Short mmCIF file of C-alpha atoms in Angstrom, two decimals:
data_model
loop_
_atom_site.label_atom_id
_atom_site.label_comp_id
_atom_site.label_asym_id
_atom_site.label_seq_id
_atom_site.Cartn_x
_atom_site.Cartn_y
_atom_site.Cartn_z
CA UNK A 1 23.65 26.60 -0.17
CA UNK A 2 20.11 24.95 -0.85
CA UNK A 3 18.46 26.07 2.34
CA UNK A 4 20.02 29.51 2.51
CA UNK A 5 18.06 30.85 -1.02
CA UNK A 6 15.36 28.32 -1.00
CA UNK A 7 12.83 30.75 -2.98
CA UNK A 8 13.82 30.07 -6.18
CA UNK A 9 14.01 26.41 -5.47
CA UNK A 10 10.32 26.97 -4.56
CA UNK A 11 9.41 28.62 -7.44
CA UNK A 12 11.13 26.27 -9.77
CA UNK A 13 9.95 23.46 -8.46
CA UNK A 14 5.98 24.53 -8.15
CA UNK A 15 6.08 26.12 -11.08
CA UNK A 16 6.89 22.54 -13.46
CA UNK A 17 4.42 21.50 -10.72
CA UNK A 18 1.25 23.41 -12.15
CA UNK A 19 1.41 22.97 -15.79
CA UNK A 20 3.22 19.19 -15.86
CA UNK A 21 1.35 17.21 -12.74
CA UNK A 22 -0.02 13.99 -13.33
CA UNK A 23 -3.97 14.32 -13.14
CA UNK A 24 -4.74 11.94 -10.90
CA UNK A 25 -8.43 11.89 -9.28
CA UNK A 26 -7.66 13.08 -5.61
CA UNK A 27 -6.05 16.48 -7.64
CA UNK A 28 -8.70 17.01 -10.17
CA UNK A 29 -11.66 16.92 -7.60
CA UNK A 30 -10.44 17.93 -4.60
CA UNK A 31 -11.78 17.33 -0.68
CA UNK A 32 -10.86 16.50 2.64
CA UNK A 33 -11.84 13.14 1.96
CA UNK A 34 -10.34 12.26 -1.07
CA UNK A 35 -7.23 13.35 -0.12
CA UNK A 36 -7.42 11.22 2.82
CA UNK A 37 -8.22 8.18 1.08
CA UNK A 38 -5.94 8.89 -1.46
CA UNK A 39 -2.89 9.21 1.31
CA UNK A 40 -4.55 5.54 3.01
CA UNK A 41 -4.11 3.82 -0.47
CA UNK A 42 -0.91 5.10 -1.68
CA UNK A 43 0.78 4.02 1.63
CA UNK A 44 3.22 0.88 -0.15
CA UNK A 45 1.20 0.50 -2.97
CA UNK A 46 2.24 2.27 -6.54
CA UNK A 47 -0.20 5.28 -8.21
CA UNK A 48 -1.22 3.17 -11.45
CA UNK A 49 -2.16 0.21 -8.93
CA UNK A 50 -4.38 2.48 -6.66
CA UNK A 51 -6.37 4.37 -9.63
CA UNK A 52 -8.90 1.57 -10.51
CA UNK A 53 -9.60 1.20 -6.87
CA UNK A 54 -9.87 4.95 -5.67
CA UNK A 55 -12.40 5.15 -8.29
CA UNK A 56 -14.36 1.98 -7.07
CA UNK A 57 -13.87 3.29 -3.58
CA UNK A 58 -15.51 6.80 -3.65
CA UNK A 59 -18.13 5.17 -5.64
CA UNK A 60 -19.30 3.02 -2.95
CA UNK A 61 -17.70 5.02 0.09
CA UNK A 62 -18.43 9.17 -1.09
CA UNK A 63 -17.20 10.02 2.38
CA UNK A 64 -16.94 10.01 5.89
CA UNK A 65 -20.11 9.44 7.09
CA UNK A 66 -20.73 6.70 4.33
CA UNK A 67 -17.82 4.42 4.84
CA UNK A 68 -17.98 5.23 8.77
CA UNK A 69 -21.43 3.80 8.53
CA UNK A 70 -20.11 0.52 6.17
CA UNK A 71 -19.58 -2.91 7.91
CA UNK A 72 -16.28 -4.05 7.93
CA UNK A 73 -16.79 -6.88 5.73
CA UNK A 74 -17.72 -4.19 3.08
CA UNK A 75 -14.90 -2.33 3.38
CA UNK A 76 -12.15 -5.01 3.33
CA UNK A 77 -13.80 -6.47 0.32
CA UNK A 78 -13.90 -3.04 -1.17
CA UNK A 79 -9.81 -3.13 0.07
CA UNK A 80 -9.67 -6.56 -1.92
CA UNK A 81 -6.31 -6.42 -3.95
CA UNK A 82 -4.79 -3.57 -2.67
CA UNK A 83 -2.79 -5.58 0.41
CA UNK A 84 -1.67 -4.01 3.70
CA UNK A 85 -5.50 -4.62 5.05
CA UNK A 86 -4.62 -2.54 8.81
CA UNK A 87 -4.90 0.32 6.15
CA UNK A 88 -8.64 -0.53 5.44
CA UNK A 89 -9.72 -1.05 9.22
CA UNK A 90 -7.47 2.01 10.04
CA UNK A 91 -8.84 4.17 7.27
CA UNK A 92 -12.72 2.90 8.62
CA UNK A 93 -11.80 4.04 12.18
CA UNK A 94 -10.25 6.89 11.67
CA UNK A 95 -13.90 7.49 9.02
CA UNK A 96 -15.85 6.95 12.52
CA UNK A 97 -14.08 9.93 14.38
CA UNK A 98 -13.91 12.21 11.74
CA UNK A 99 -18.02 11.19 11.23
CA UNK A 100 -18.39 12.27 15.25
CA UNK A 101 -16.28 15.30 15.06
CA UNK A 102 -17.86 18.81 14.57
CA UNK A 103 -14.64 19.65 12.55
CA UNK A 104 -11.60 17.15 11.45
CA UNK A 105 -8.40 18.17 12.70
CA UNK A 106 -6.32 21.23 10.76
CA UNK A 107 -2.82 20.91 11.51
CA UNK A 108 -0.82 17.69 11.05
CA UNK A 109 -0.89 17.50 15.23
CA UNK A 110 -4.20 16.75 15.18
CA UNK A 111 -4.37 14.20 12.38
CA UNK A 112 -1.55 12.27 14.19
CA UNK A 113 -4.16 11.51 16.90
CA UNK A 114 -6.35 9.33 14.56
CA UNK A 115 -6.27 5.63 13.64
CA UNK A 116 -3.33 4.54 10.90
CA UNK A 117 -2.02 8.10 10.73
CA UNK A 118 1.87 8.71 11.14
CA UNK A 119 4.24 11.84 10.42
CA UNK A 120 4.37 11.40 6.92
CA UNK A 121 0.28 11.14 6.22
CA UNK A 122 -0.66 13.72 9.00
CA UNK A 123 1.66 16.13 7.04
CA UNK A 124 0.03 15.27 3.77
CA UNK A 125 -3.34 15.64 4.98
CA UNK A 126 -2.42 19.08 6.61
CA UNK A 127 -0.46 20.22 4.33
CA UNK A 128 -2.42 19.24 0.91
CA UNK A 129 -6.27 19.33 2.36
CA UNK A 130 -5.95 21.96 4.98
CA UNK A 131 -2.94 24.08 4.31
CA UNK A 132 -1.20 23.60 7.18
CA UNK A 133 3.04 24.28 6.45
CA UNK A 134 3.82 20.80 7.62
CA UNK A 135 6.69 19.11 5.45
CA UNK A 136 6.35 15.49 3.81
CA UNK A 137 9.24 12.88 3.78
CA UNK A 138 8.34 10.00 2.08
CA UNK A 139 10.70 7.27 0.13
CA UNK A 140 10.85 9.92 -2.87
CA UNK A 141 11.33 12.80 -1.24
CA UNK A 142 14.72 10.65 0.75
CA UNK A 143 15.76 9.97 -2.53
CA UNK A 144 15.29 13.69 -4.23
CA UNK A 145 17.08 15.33 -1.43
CA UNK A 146 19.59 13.01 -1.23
CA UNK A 147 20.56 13.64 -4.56
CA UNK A 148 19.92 17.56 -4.05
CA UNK A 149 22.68 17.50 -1.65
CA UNK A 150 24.96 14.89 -2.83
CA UNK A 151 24.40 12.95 0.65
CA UNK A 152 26.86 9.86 0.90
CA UNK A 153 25.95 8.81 4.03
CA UNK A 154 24.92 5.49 4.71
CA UNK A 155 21.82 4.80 5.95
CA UNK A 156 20.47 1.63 7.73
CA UNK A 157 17.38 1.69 6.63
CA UNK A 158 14.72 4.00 5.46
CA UNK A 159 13.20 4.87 8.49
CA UNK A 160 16.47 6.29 9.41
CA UNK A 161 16.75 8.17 6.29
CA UNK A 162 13.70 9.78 6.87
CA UNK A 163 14.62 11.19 10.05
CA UNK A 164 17.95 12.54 8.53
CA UNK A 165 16.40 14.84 5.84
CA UNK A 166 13.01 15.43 7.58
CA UNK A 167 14.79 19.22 9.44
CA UNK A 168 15.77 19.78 5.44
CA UNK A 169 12.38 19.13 4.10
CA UNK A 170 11.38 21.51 6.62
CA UNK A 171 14.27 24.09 5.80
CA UNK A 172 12.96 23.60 1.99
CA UNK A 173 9.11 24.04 2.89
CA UNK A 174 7.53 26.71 0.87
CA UNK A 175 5.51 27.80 3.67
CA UNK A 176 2.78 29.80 1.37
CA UNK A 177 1.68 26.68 -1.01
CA UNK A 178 2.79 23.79 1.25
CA UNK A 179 0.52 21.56 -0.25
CA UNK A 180 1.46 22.18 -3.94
CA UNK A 181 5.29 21.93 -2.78
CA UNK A 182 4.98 18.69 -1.11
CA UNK A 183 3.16 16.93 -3.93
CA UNK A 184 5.48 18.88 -6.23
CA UNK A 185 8.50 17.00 -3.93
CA UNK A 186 6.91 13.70 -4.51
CA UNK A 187 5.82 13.64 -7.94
CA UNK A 188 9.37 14.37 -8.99
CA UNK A 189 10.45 11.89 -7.20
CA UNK A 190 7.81 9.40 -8.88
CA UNK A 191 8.58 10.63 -12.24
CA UNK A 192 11.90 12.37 -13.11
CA UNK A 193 14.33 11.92 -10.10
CA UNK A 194 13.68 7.66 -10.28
CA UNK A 195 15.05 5.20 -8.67
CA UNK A 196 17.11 4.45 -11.97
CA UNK A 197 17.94 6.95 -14.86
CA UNK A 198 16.68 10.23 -13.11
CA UNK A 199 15.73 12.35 -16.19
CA UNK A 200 17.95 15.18 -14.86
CA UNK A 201 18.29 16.82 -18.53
CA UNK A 202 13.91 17.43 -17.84
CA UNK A 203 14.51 18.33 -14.00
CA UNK A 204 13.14 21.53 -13.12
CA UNK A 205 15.70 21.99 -9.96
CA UNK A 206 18.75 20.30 -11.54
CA UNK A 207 20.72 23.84 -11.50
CA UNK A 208 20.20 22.95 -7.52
CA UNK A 209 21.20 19.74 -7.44
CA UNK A 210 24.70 18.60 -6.02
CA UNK A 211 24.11 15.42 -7.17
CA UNK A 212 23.77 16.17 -10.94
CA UNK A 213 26.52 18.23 -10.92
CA UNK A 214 28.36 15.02 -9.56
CA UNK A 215 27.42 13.32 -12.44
CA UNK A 216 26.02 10.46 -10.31
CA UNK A 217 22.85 11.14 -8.68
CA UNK A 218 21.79 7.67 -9.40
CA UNK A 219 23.66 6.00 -7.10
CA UNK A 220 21.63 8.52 -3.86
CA UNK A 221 20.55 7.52 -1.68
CA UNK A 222 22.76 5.28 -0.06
CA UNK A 223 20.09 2.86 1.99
CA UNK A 224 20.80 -0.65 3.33
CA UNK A 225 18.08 -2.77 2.42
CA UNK A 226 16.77 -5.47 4.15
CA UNK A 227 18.11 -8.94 2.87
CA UNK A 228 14.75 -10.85 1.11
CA UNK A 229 13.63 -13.67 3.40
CA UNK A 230 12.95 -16.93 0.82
CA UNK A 231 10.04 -19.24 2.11
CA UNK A 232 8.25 -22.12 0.60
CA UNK A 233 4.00 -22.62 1.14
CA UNK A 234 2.47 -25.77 0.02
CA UNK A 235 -1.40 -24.96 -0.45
CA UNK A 236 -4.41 -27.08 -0.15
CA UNK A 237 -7.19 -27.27 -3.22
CA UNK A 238 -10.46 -28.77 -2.10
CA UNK A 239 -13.35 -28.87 -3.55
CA UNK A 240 -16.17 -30.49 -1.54
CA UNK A 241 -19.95 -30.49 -2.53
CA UNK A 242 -19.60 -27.34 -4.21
CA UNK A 243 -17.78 -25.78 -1.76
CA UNK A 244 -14.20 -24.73 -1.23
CA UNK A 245 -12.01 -25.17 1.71
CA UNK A 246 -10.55 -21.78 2.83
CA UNK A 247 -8.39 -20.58 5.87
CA UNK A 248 -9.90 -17.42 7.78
CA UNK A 249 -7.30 -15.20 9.63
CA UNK A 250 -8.66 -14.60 13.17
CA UNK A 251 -8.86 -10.65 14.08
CA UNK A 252 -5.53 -10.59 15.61
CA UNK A 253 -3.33 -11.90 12.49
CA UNK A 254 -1.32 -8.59 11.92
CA UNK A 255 -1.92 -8.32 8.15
CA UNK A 256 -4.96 -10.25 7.15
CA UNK A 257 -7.23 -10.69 10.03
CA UNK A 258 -10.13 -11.77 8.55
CA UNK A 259 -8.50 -12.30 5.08
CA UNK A 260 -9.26 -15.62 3.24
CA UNK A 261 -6.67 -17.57 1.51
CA UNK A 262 -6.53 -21.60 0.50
CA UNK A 263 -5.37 -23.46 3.42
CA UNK A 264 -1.99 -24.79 3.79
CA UNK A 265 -1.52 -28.68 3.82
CA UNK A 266 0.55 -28.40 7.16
CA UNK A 267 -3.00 -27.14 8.93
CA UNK A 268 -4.65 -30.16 7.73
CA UNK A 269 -2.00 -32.70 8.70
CA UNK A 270 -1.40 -33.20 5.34
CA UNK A 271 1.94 -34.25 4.15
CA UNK A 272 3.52 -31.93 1.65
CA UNK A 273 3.88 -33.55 -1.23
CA UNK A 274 0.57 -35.22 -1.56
CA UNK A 275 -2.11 -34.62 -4.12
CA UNK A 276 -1.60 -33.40 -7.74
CA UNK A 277 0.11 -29.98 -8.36
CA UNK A 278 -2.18 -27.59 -9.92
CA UNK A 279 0.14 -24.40 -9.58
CA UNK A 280 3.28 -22.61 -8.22
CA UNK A 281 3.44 -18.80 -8.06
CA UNK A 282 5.12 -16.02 -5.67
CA UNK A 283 4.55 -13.47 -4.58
CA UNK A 284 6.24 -10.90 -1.85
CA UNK A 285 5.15 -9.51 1.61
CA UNK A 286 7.66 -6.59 2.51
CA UNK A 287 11.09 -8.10 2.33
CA UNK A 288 9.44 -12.06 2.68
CA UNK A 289 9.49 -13.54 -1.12
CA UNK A 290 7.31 -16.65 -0.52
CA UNK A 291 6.85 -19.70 -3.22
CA UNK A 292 3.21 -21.52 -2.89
CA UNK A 293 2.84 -24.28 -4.38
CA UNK A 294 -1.06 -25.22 -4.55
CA UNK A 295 -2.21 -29.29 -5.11
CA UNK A 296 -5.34 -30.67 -5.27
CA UNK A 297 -6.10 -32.92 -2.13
CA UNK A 298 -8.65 -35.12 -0.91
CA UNK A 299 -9.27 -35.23 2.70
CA UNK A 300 -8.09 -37.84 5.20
CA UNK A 301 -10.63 -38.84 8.31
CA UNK A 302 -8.16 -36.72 10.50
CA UNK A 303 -8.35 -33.87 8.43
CA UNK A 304 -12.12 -33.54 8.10
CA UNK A 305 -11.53 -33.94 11.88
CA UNK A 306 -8.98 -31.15 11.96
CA UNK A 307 -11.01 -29.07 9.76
CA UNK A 308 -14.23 -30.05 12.25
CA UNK A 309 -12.16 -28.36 15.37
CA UNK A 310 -10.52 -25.84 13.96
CA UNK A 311 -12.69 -22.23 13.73
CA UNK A 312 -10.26 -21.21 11.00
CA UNK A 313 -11.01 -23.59 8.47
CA UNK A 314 -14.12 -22.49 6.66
CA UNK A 315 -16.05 -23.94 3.98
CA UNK A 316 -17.60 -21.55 1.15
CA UNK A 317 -19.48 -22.36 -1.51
CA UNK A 318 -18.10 -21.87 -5.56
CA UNK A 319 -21.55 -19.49 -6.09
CA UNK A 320 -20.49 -17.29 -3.47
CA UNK A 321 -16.88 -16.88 -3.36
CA UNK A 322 -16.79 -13.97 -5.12
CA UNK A 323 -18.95 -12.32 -1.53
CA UNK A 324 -15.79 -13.38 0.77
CA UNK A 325 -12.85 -11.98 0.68
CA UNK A 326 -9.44 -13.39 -0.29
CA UNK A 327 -6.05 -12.30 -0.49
CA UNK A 328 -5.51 -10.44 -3.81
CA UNK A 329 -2.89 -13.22 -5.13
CA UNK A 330 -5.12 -15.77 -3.57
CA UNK A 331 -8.28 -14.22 -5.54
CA UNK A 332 -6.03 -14.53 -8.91
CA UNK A 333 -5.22 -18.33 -7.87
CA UNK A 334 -8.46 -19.38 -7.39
CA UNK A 335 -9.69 -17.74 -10.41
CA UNK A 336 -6.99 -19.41 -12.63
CA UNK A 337 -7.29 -22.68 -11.13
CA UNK A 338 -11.47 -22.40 -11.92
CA UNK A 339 -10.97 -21.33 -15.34
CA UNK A 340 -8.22 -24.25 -15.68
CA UNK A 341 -10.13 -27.05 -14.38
CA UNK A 342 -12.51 -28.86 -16.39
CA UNK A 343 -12.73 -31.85 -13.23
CA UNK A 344 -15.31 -31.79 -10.79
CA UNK A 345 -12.89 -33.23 -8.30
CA UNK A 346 -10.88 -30.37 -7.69
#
């Protein structure tokens, strides 16, 4: 059984670790901080879509102190693109106690106590920055163990998965390089033990593997998912002076408090289908797929009047959009209408 010789596991798996990782940024140069930020970015958001921004981000932000000292704006702008904005204002508060400590937390315990930090990120942190033998169960490492063990069982969702394998991943810990064996777990999971076709001919633990030996490791793990929620936006162009009409989330809005986007035609009193249709794109929030359809409108007396009372509705001028900050889909919208449009009017 797995967990009853789990040394050579170890060793196997650490040992493709060292001379085939991926050499991503937060490995080459290592710190605290880096890791940190690294962990912050990667939560949701894929490795080749983080890399241009980590690299922007240290930059600007070289650690604590720096981006604990930042204004908010800066750092959400700095966030611009990446989505999942809580992460930014989490990642800046948690910046502002680590600042005011005399020394950051050691043990994944102590990292749970700080802003935007749950199980699996305090045991990254611990275990990859500080040492500390704290096991990491993210999506990949559901799905490598899953397949490890040839586990059928159907799960309602992923939270639920992670629970299940979570004592494993603790059984499976190799307690002397925790932090090599936990980014080992995960980068096989990113890179030979996929979500489709698992490269299990180039896996360095498929003599362990129950699924392999199956001959259908591809179909672990078994997760419900949840069903994708279709809705339909209609978006409002104006142009007005030189300026552009934008909608402001207010600081409580869950995920974009303080995010800009183009306002929608409903929060003008605007009917739906009025104006000319510059473009339609998608794009998905979790398990929401949403269609937004964007037209160029001129405003009605009771929409400048709306637009007059509501604190929301914000006017910004074309020289200085690019010092607000918008929605990553939203910045690409704007940008293509701009480049599109050779009328004044819009």
């Amino acid at each position: 059984m797995l967990t009853e010789h789990p040394a050579d596991f170890q060793r196997a798996l650490r040992k493709r670790f060292l001379t085939n990782q991926r050499p991503l940024p937060w490995r080459t140069e290592r710190s605290l901080y880096r890791t940190v930020v690294s962990e912050f970015m990667l939560q949701q958001t894929q490795v080749k879509t983080v890399l241009p921004f980590f690299a922007a981000w240290m930059a600007r932000f070289p650690d604590f102190p720096a981006l604990a000292a930042a204004p908010e704006a800066d750092v959400l702008k700095a966030w611009e693109g990446l989505g999942y904005y809580n992460r930014a204002r989490n990642l800046h508060r948690l910046a502002k106690a680590v600042a005011a400590m005399s020394t950051p937390p050691d043990d994944a315990e102590g990292w749970r106590e700080l802003p935007g930090v749950g199980p699996y990120t305090a045991a990254a942190i611990a275990s990859i920055a500080c040492g500390a033998p704290a096991a990491c169960v993210d999506g990949n490492v559901v799905r490598v163990l899953a397949r490890l063990t040839a586990t059928r069982t159907a799960f309602a969702d992923n939270g639920t998965a992670v629970k299940h394998f979570t004592p494993l991943a603790g059984a499976l810990l190799n307690r002397r390089h925790p932090g090599d064996h936990n980014e080992a777990l995960m980068e096989l999971g990113a890179t030979v033990c996929t979500k489709t076709a698992p490269a299990c001919l180039r896996c360095p633990v498929a003599q362990f593997c129950a699924g392999f030996a199956t001959g259908d490791p591809a179909s672990l793990p078994r997760i419900a998912r949840k069903a994708t929620v279709l809705r339909e936006v209609t978006r409002a162009w104006c142009v007005d002076r030189g300026r552009l009409l934008l909608h402001r989330a207010d600081g409580a809005a869950r995920r974009f408090a303080g995010i800009h986007e183009l306002p929608e035609l409903s929060a003008l009193e605007i009917d739906s289908g009025a104006g000319k249709l510059l473009l339609t794109r998608s794009r998905s929030i979790t398990h929401h797929r949403i269609t937004e359809t964007i037209r160029a409108v001129r405003l009605t007396s009771s929409a400048r009047n709306r637009i007059a009372r509501d604190e929301s509705l914000v006017w910004v001028s074309l020289a200085t959009l690019e010092s607000v900050t918008l929605s990553g889909p939203h910045r690409r919208w704007v940008k293509e209408i701009m480049a599109a449009s050779s009328s004044a009017g819009l």
